[in-house]
């Protein structure tokens, strides 16, 4: 009887030992494919942002608005963001699919650096809000003077139509030659113009969407933290299985 009970105990232990690796392998596969799917979605989002940046670069040459800050215009920022997102997400997708520890660790470090850069940029924007506003105002004024000198106001026309504004501060910024996009009724005598400047409209837009932008940054940081957790968990599982660098 004692021998039979020992055999039963050993048999039950062997069955539980077999179940544990199977459960661990199942969790590893679930984590792997979840990470692959999430990074594929992020990759497609990055491609969309990159495509939109290329479209804006070709169709909307915004350098006339801010000549000094030309490298920081929206189109260039979209291009850089799209390239970074696609590269990082592709690394995460490849590392999870191939179960490569080196790629997963690189993905983790890049996400960590990106999150630090985003948080640093957000803090700097809050700390130097006044200085940044003054710099943007000065650059918009230079861009408007340059547009008046070249008689090409297409970029300003687009902004004034979109934001329902005129000039940097008001219509007097244009002097004697006022673009048609500043007019509310050009046929009236005297013509009626848009009263608010584009700088005020931009400030109002950022203030109105400040909460949305803040929530978006927080959500992005949460996604990045989850991505780092997934990458490190998968890294640890692969390290235990001993398949670290298999391609």
PDB file of C-alpha atoms in Angstrom:
ATOM      1  CA  UNK A   1       0.000   0.000   0.000  1.00  0.00           C
ATOM      2  CA  UNK A   2       2.827   2.327   0.888  1.00  0.00           C
ATOM      3  CA  UNK A   3       4.543   1.598  -2.445  1.00  0.00           C
ATOM      4  CA  UNK A   4       1.332   2.268  -4.370  1.00  0.00           C
ATOM      5  CA  UNK A   5       0.772   5.600  -2.614  1.00  0.00           C
ATOM      6  CA  UNK A   6       4.347   6.659  -3.443  1.00  0.00           C
ATOM      7  CA  UNK A   7       3.854   5.735  -7.097  1.00  0.00           C
ATOM      8  CA  UNK A   8       0.622   7.721  -7.229  1.00  0.00           C
ATOM      9  CA  UNK A   9       2.328  10.724  -5.659  1.00  0.00           C
ATOM     10  CA  UNK A  10       5.223  10.541  -8.130  1.00  0.00           C
ATOM     11  CA  UNK A  11       2.770  10.163 -11.039  1.00  0.00           C
ATOM     12  CA  UNK A  12       0.732  13.196  -9.931  1.00  0.00           C
ATOM     13  CA  UNK A  13       3.929  15.237  -9.499  1.00  0.00           C
ATOM     14  CA  UNK A  14       5.127  14.291 -12.990  1.00  0.00           C
ATOM     15  CA  UNK A  15       1.766  15.316 -14.453  1.00  0.00           C
ATOM     16  CA  UNK A  16       1.879  18.687 -12.653  1.00  0.00           C
ATOM     17  CA  UNK A  17       5.489  19.163 -13.825  1.00  0.00           C
ATOM     18  CA  UNK A  18       4.363  18.571 -17.404  1.00  0.00           C
ATOM     19  CA  UNK A  19       1.484  21.026 -17.022  1.00  0.00           C
ATOM     20  CA  UNK A  20       3.727  23.859 -15.762  1.00  0.00           C
ATOM     21  CA  UNK A  21       6.004  24.009 -18.843  1.00  0.00           C
ATOM     22  CA  UNK A  22       2.944  23.783 -21.091  1.00  0.00           C
ATOM     23  CA  UNK A  23       1.260  26.652 -19.257  1.00  0.00           C
ATOM     24  CA  UNK A  24       4.466  28.692 -19.362  1.00  0.00           C
ATOM     25  CA  UNK A  25       4.856  27.993 -23.081  1.00  0.00           C
ATOM     26  CA  UNK A  26       1.226  28.984 -23.670  1.00  0.00           C
ATOM     27  CA  UNK A  27       1.706  32.252 -21.770  1.00  0.00           C
ATOM     28  CA  UNK A  28       4.895  32.911 -23.726  1.00  0.00           C
ATOM     29  CA  UNK A  29       3.104  32.410 -27.059  1.00  0.00           C
ATOM     30  CA  UNK A  30       0.177  34.599 -25.978  1.00  0.00           C
ATOM     31  CA  UNK A  31       2.551  37.371 -24.876  1.00  0.00           C
ATOM     32  CA  UNK A  32       4.597  37.000 -28.051  1.00  0.00           C
ATOM     33  CA  UNK A  33       1.654  37.287 -30.456  1.00  0.00           C
ATOM     34  CA  UNK A  34       0.023  40.073 -28.423  1.00  0.00           C
ATOM     35  CA  UNK A  35       3.245  42.076 -28.640  1.00  0.00           C
ATOM     36  CA  UNK A  36       3.556  41.334 -32.376  1.00  0.00           C
ATOM     37  CA  UNK A  37      -0.009  42.493 -33.035  1.00  0.00           C
ATOM     38  CA  UNK A  38       0.358  45.662 -30.926  1.00  0.00           C
ATOM     39  CA  UNK A  39       3.634  46.608 -32.623  1.00  0.00           C
ATOM     40  CA  UNK A  40       2.126  45.933 -36.049  1.00  0.00           C
ATOM     41  CA  UNK A  41      -0.698  48.396 -35.283  1.00  0.00           C
ATOM     42  CA  UNK A  42       1.822  50.961 -34.028  1.00  0.00           C
ATOM     43  CA  UNK A  43       3.934  50.398 -37.155  1.00  0.00           C
ATOM     44  CA  UNK A  44       0.918  51.073 -39.411  1.00  0.00           C
ATOM     45  CA  UNK A  45       0.164  54.230 -37.402  1.00  0.00           C
ATOM     46  CA  UNK A  46       3.771  55.358 -37.882  1.00  0.00           C
ATOM     47  CA  UNK A  47       3.528  54.747 -41.630  1.00  0.00           C
ATOM     48  CA  UNK A  48       0.314  56.831 -41.728  1.00  0.00           C
ATOM     49  CA  UNK A  49       2.010  59.691 -39.827  1.00  0.00           C
ATOM     50  CA  UNK A  50       5.031  59.472 -42.147  1.00  0.00           C
ATOM     51  CA  UNK A  51       2.795  59.554 -45.235  1.00  0.00           C
ATOM     52  CA  UNK A  52       0.904  62.569 -43.899  1.00  0.00           C
ATOM     53  CA  UNK A  53       4.217  64.323 -43.216  1.00  0.00           C
ATOM     54  CA  UNK A  54       5.361  63.691 -46.808  1.00  0.00           C
ATOM     55  CA  UNK A  55       2.013  64.989 -48.103  1.00  0.00           C
ATOM     56  CA  UNK A  56       2.343  68.187 -46.048  1.00  0.00           C
ATOM     57  CA  UNK A  57       5.955  68.659 -47.144  1.00  0.00           C
ATOM     58  CA  UNK A  58       4.956  68.448 -50.822  1.00  0.00           C
ATOM     59  CA  UNK A  59       1.707  70.443 -50.677  1.00  0.00           C
ATOM     60  CA  UNK A  60       2.161  72.873 -47.776  1.00  0.00           C
ATOM     61  CA  UNK A  61       5.525  74.626 -47.615  1.00  0.00           C
ATOM     62  CA  UNK A  62       5.189  76.149 -44.156  1.00  0.00           C
ATOM     63  CA  UNK A  63       8.733  77.570 -44.041  1.00  0.00           C
ATOM     64  CA  UNK A  64       7.356  80.963 -45.150  1.00  0.00           C
ATOM     65  CA  UNK A  65       5.533  81.268 -41.822  1.00  0.00           C
ATOM     66  CA  UNK A  66       8.492  80.635 -39.537  1.00  0.00           C
ATOM     67  CA  UNK A  67      11.763  81.075 -41.492  1.00  0.00           C
ATOM     68  CA  UNK A  68      14.016  80.913 -38.414  1.00  0.00           C
ATOM     69  CA  UNK A  69      12.233  77.829 -37.037  1.00  0.00           C
ATOM     70  CA  UNK A  70      11.848  76.218 -40.473  1.00  0.00           C
ATOM     71  CA  UNK A  71      13.326  72.900 -39.315  1.00  0.00           C
ATOM     72  CA  UNK A  72      10.732  72.699 -36.521  1.00  0.00           C
ATOM     73  CA  UNK A  73       7.628  73.081 -38.691  1.00  0.00           C
ATOM     74  CA  UNK A  74       4.752  70.602 -38.489  1.00  0.00           C
ATOM     75  CA  UNK A  75       5.652  68.661 -41.646  1.00  0.00           C
ATOM     76  CA  UNK A  76       9.225  67.992 -40.478  1.00  0.00           C
ATOM     77  CA  UNK A  77       8.023  67.001 -37.006  1.00  0.00           C
ATOM     78  CA  UNK A  78       5.549  64.538 -38.546  1.00  0.00           C
ATOM     79  CA  UNK A  79       8.279  63.073 -40.747  1.00  0.00           C
ATOM     80  CA  UNK A  80      10.688  62.593 -37.829  1.00  0.00           C
ATOM     81  CA  UNK A  81       7.942  61.186 -35.577  1.00  0.00           C
ATOM     82  CA  UNK A  82       6.773  58.765 -38.285  1.00  0.00           C
ATOM     83  CA  UNK A  83      10.304  57.480 -38.911  1.00  0.00           C
ATOM     84  CA  UNK A  84      10.996  56.981 -35.175  1.00  0.00           C
ATOM     85  CA  UNK A  85       7.656  55.232 -34.536  1.00  0.00           C
ATOM     86  CA  UNK A  86       8.025  52.870 -37.521  1.00  0.00           C
ATOM     87  CA  UNK A  87      11.627  51.946 -36.649  1.00  0.00           C
ATOM     88  CA  UNK A  88      10.951  51.331 -32.952  1.00  0.00           C
ATOM     89  CA  UNK A  89       7.728  49.374 -33.566  1.00  0.00           C
ATOM     90  CA  UNK A  90       9.435  47.276 -36.246  1.00  0.00           C
ATOM     91  CA  UNK A  91      12.182  46.383 -33.762  1.00  0.00           C
ATOM     92  CA  UNK A  92       9.561  45.330 -31.195  1.00  0.00           C
ATOM     93  CA  UNK A  93       7.669  43.272 -33.784  1.00  0.00           C
ATOM     94  CA  UNK A  94      10.823  41.558 -35.053  1.00  0.00           C
ATOM     95  CA  UNK A  95      12.185  40.895 -31.563  1.00  0.00           C
ATOM     96  CA  UNK A  96       8.918  39.303 -30.407  1.00  0.00           C
ATOM     97  CA  UNK A  97       8.427  37.293 -33.591  1.00  0.00           C
ATOM     98  CA  UNK A  98      11.985  35.927 -33.664  1.00  0.00           C
ATOM     99  CA  UNK A  99      12.258  35.706 -29.858  1.00  0.00           C
ATOM    100  CA  UNK A 100      15.553  37.581 -29.995  1.00  0.00           C
ATOM    101  CA  UNK A 101      16.793  38.930 -26.675  1.00  0.00           C
ATOM    102  CA  UNK A 102      19.195  41.438 -28.248  1.00  0.00           C
ATOM    103  CA  UNK A 103      16.453  43.092 -30.327  1.00  0.00           C
ATOM    104  CA  UNK A 104      14.009  43.050 -27.391  1.00  0.00           C
ATOM    105  CA  UNK A 105      16.565  44.739 -25.152  1.00  0.00           C
ATOM    106  CA  UNK A 106      17.227  47.376 -27.844  1.00  0.00           C
ATOM    107  CA  UNK A 107      13.474  47.931 -28.157  1.00  0.00           C
ATOM    108  CA  UNK A 108      13.183  48.352 -24.374  1.00  0.00           C
ATOM    109  CA  UNK A 109      16.041  50.886 -24.230  1.00  0.00           C
ATOM    110  CA  UNK A 110      14.696  52.897 -27.179  1.00  0.00           C
ATOM    111  CA  UNK A 111      11.218  53.075 -25.610  1.00  0.00           C
ATOM    112  CA  UNK A 112      12.761  54.171 -22.323  1.00  0.00           C
ATOM    113  CA  UNK A 113      14.801  56.924 -24.048  1.00  0.00           C
ATOM    114  CA  UNK A 114      11.726  58.064 -26.023  1.00  0.00           C
ATOM    115  CA  UNK A 115       9.673  58.328 -22.851  1.00  0.00           C
ATOM    116  CA  UNK A 116      12.407  60.370 -21.134  1.00  0.00           C
ATOM    117  CA  UNK A 117      12.632  62.708 -24.142  1.00  0.00           C
ATOM    118  CA  UNK A 118       8.840  63.199 -24.218  1.00  0.00           C
ATOM    119  CA  UNK A 119       8.639  63.928 -20.484  1.00  0.00           C
ATOM    120  CA  UNK A 120      11.622  66.307 -20.711  1.00  0.00           C
ATOM    121  CA  UNK A 121      10.058  68.135 -23.672  1.00  0.00           C
ATOM    122  CA  UNK A 122       6.722  68.445 -21.822  1.00  0.00           C
ATOM    123  CA  UNK A 123       8.463  69.868 -18.729  1.00  0.00           C
ATOM    124  CA  UNK A 124      10.485  72.349 -20.816  1.00  0.00           C
ATOM    125  CA  UNK A 125       7.342  73.526 -22.628  1.00  0.00           C
ATOM    126  CA  UNK A 126       5.643  74.190 -19.290  1.00  0.00           C
ATOM    127  CA  UNK A 127       8.698  75.903 -17.778  1.00  0.00           C
ATOM    128  CA  UNK A 128       9.554  78.131 -20.760  1.00  0.00           C
ATOM    129  CA  UNK A 129       6.053  78.771 -22.106  1.00  0.00           C
ATOM    130  CA  UNK A 130       6.524  82.574 -22.149  1.00  0.00           C
ATOM    131  CA  UNK A 131       9.933  82.467 -23.867  1.00  0.00           C
ATOM    132  CA  UNK A 132       8.673  80.011 -26.503  1.00  0.00           C
ATOM    133  CA  UNK A 133       5.611  82.215 -27.155  1.00  0.00           C
ATOM    134  CA  UNK A 134       7.830  85.293 -27.651  1.00  0.00           C
ATOM    135  CA  UNK A 135      10.135  83.373 -29.993  1.00  0.00           C
ATOM    136  CA  UNK A 136       7.195  82.111 -32.089  1.00  0.00           C
ATOM    137  CA  UNK A 137       5.739  85.648 -32.268  1.00  0.00           C
ATOM    138  CA  UNK A 138       9.067  87.080 -33.450  1.00  0.00           C
ATOM    139  CA  UNK A 139       9.468  84.366 -36.054  1.00  0.00           C
ATOM    140  CA  UNK A 140       5.889  84.767 -37.333  1.00  0.00           C
ATOM    141  CA  UNK A 141       6.528  88.499 -37.733  1.00  0.00           C
ATOM    142  CA  UNK A 142       9.687  87.787 -39.740  1.00  0.00           C
ATOM    143  CA  UNK A 143       7.771  85.286 -41.879  1.00  0.00           C
ATOM    144  CA  UNK A 144       5.024  87.825 -42.573  1.00  0.00           C
ATOM    145  CA  UNK A 145       7.555  90.511 -43.557  1.00  0.00           C
ATOM    146  CA  UNK A 146       9.249  88.029 -45.860  1.00  0.00           C
ATOM    147  CA  UNK A 147       5.890  87.098 -47.423  1.00  0.00           C
ATOM    148  CA  UNK A 148       5.086  90.788 -48.020  1.00  0.00           C
ATOM    149  CA  UNK A 149       8.459  91.318 -49.675  1.00  0.00           C
ATOM    150  CA  UNK A 150       8.093  88.334 -52.022  1.00  0.00           C
ATOM    151  CA  UNK A 151       4.386  88.943 -52.822  1.00  0.00           C
ATOM    152  CA  UNK A 152       3.723  85.243 -52.157  1.00  0.00           C
ATOM    153  CA  UNK A 153       1.168  84.733 -49.391  1.00  0.00           C
ATOM    154  CA  UNK A 154      -0.111  81.216 -50.204  1.00  0.00           C
ATOM    155  CA  UNK A 155       1.034  79.731 -46.876  1.00  0.00           C
ATOM    156  CA  UNK A 156      -0.429  82.634 -44.924  1.00  0.00           C
ATOM    157  CA  UNK A 157      -3.644  82.380 -46.949  1.00  0.00           C
ATOM    158  CA  UNK A 158      -4.040  78.765 -45.898  1.00  0.00           C
ATOM    159  CA  UNK A 159      -3.422  79.558 -42.203  1.00  0.00           C
ATOM    160  CA  UNK A 160      -5.710  82.598 -42.199  1.00  0.00           C
ATOM    161  CA  UNK A 161      -8.531  80.611 -43.803  1.00  0.00           C
ATOM    162  CA  UNK A 162      -8.085  77.659 -41.439  1.00  0.00           C
ATOM    163  CA  UNK A 163      -7.794  79.658 -38.204  1.00  0.00           C
ATOM    164  CA  UNK A 164     -10.124  82.525 -39.229  1.00  0.00           C
ATOM    165  CA  UNK A 165      -7.435  85.126 -38.459  1.00  0.00           C
ATOM    166  CA  UNK A 166      -5.447  87.907 -40.110  1.00  0.00           C
ATOM    167  CA  UNK A 167      -1.773  88.742 -39.678  1.00  0.00           C
ATOM    168  CA  UNK A 168       0.233  88.065 -36.555  1.00  0.00           C
ATOM    169  CA  UNK A 169      -1.630  90.496 -34.259  1.00  0.00           C
ATOM    170  CA  UNK A 170      -4.266  92.017 -36.576  1.00  0.00           C
ATOM    171  CA  UNK A 171      -4.860  93.294 -40.126  1.00  0.00           C
ATOM    172  CA  UNK A 172      -2.485  96.260 -39.684  1.00  0.00           C
ATOM    173  CA  UNK A 173       0.477  93.838 -39.875  1.00  0.00           C
ATOM    174  CA  UNK A 174      -0.099  93.609 -43.649  1.00  0.00           C
ATOM    175  CA  UNK A 175       0.179  97.350 -44.190  1.00  0.00           C
ATOM    176  CA  UNK A 176      -1.461  98.749 -47.324  1.00  0.00           C
ATOM    177  CA  UNK A 177      -1.643  95.455 -49.259  1.00  0.00           C
ATOM    178  CA  UNK A 178      -4.054  93.148 -47.421  1.00  0.00           C
ATOM    179  CA  UNK A 179      -4.612  89.573 -48.734  1.00  0.00           C
ATOM    180  CA  UNK A 180      -8.132  88.593 -49.741  1.00  0.00           C
ATOM    181  CA  UNK A 181      -8.142  85.863 -47.054  1.00  0.00           C
ATOM    182  CA  UNK A 182      -8.193  88.608 -44.396  1.00  0.00           C
ATOM    183  CA  UNK A 183     -11.495  89.932 -45.714  1.00  0.00           C
ATOM    184  CA  UNK A 184     -14.859  88.982 -44.304  1.00  0.00           C
ATOM    185  CA  UNK A 185     -16.547  91.155 -46.934  1.00  0.00           C
ATOM    186  CA  UNK A 186     -14.147  92.614 -49.494  1.00  0.00           C
ATOM    187  CA  UNK A 187     -16.976  94.251 -51.479  1.00  0.00           C
ATOM    188  CA  UNK A 188     -18.136  96.384 -48.554  1.00  0.00           C
ATOM    189  CA  UNK A 189     -17.112 100.041 -48.214  1.00  0.00           C
ATOM    190  CA  UNK A 190     -14.881 100.021 -46.276  1.00  0.00           C
ATOM    191  CA  UNK A 191     -14.028  96.287 -46.423  1.00  0.00           C
ATOM    192  CA  UNK A 192     -14.507  94.299 -43.203  1.00  0.00           C
ATOM    193  CA  UNK A 193     -11.554  92.248 -42.009  1.00  0.00           C
ATOM    194  CA  UNK A 194     -10.991  89.423 -39.554  1.00  0.00           C
ATOM    195  CA  UNK A 195     -10.346  91.026 -36.202  1.00  0.00           C
ATOM    196  CA  UNK A 196      -8.119  88.486 -34.446  1.00  0.00           C
ATOM    197  CA  UNK A 197      -4.487  87.787 -35.256  1.00  0.00           C
ATOM    198  CA  UNK A 198      -3.160  84.292 -35.951  1.00  0.00           C
ATOM    199  CA  UNK A 199      -0.912  84.318 -32.870  1.00  0.00           C
ATOM    200  CA  UNK A 200      -3.895  84.787 -30.544  1.00  0.00           C
ATOM    201  CA  UNK A 201      -5.824  82.095 -32.413  1.00  0.00           C
ATOM    202  CA  UNK A 202      -2.926  79.657 -32.046  1.00  0.00           C
ATOM    203  CA  UNK A 203      -2.668  80.399 -28.304  1.00  0.00           C
ATOM    204  CA  UNK A 204      -6.426  79.929 -27.886  1.00  0.00           C
ATOM    205  CA  UNK A 205      -6.296  76.645 -29.788  1.00  0.00           C
ATOM    206  CA  UNK A 206      -3.532  75.291 -27.530  1.00  0.00           C
ATOM    207  CA  UNK A 207      -5.356  76.442 -24.388  1.00  0.00           C
ATOM    208  CA  UNK A 208      -8.617  74.829 -25.546  1.00  0.00           C
ATOM    209  CA  UNK A 209      -6.861  71.558 -26.393  1.00  0.00           C
ATOM    210  CA  UNK A 210      -4.406  71.574 -23.478  1.00  0.00           C
ATOM    211  CA  UNK A 211      -6.340  68.890 -21.578  1.00  0.00           C
ATOM    212  CA  UNK A 212      -6.590  66.693 -24.684  1.00  0.00           C
ATOM    213  CA  UNK A 213      -2.877  67.078 -25.396  1.00  0.00           C
ATOM    214  CA  UNK A 214      -2.019  66.272 -21.750  1.00  0.00           C
ATOM    215  CA  UNK A 215      -4.218  63.153 -21.751  1.00  0.00           C
ATOM    216  CA  UNK A 216      -2.678  62.059 -25.068  1.00  0.00           C
ATOM    217  CA  UNK A 217       0.844  62.386 -23.631  1.00  0.00           C
ATOM    218  CA  UNK A 218      -0.163  60.399 -20.516  1.00  0.00           C
ATOM    219  CA  UNK A 219      -1.791  57.652 -22.637  1.00  0.00           C
ATOM    220  CA  UNK A 220       1.313  57.517 -24.838  1.00  0.00           C
ATOM    221  CA  UNK A 221       3.558  57.138 -21.784  1.00  0.00           C
ATOM    222  CA  UNK A 222       1.298  54.355 -20.424  1.00  0.00           C
ATOM    223  CA  UNK A 223       1.504  52.520 -23.775  1.00  0.00           C
ATOM    224  CA  UNK A 224       5.296  52.879 -23.742  1.00  0.00           C
ATOM    225  CA  UNK A 225       5.503  51.568 -20.153  1.00  0.00           C
ATOM    226  CA  UNK A 226       3.313  48.571 -21.105  1.00  0.00           C
ATOM    227  CA  UNK A 227       5.515  47.971 -24.153  1.00  0.00           C
ATOM    228  CA  UNK A 228       8.610  47.996 -21.935  1.00  0.00           C
ATOM    229  CA  UNK A 229       6.941  45.591 -19.469  1.00  0.00           C
ATOM    230  CA  UNK A 230       5.949  43.195 -22.275  1.00  0.00           C
ATOM    231  CA  UNK A 231       9.430  43.364 -23.800  1.00  0.00           C
ATOM    232  CA  UNK A 232      11.179  42.689 -20.491  1.00  0.00           C
ATOM    233  CA  UNK A 233       8.777  39.852 -19.555  1.00  0.00           C
ATOM    234  CA  UNK A 234       9.325  38.212 -22.931  1.00  0.00           C
ATOM    235  CA  UNK A 235      13.078  38.782 -22.564  1.00  0.00           C
ATOM    236  CA  UNK A 236      13.088  36.977 -19.197  1.00  0.00           C
ATOM    237  CA  UNK A 237      10.990  34.053 -20.530  1.00  0.00           C
ATOM    238  CA  UNK A 238      13.329  33.631 -23.501  1.00  0.00           C
ATOM    239  CA  UNK A 239      16.392  33.829 -21.222  1.00  0.00           C
ATOM    240  CA  UNK A 240      15.022  30.949 -19.100  1.00  0.00           C
ATOM    241  CA  UNK A 241      14.375  28.837 -22.187  1.00  0.00           C
ATOM    242  CA  UNK A 242      17.903  29.451 -23.490  1.00  0.00           C
ATOM    243  CA  UNK A 243      16.877  30.627 -26.991  1.00  0.00           C
ATOM    244  CA  UNK A 244      18.260  34.109 -26.750  1.00  0.00           C
ATOM    245  CA  UNK A 245      19.883  34.854 -30.103  1.00  0.00           C
ATOM    246  CA  UNK A 246      18.217  32.429 -32.488  1.00  0.00           C
ATOM    247  CA  UNK A 247      17.214  34.054 -35.797  1.00  0.00           C
TER     248      UNK A 247
END
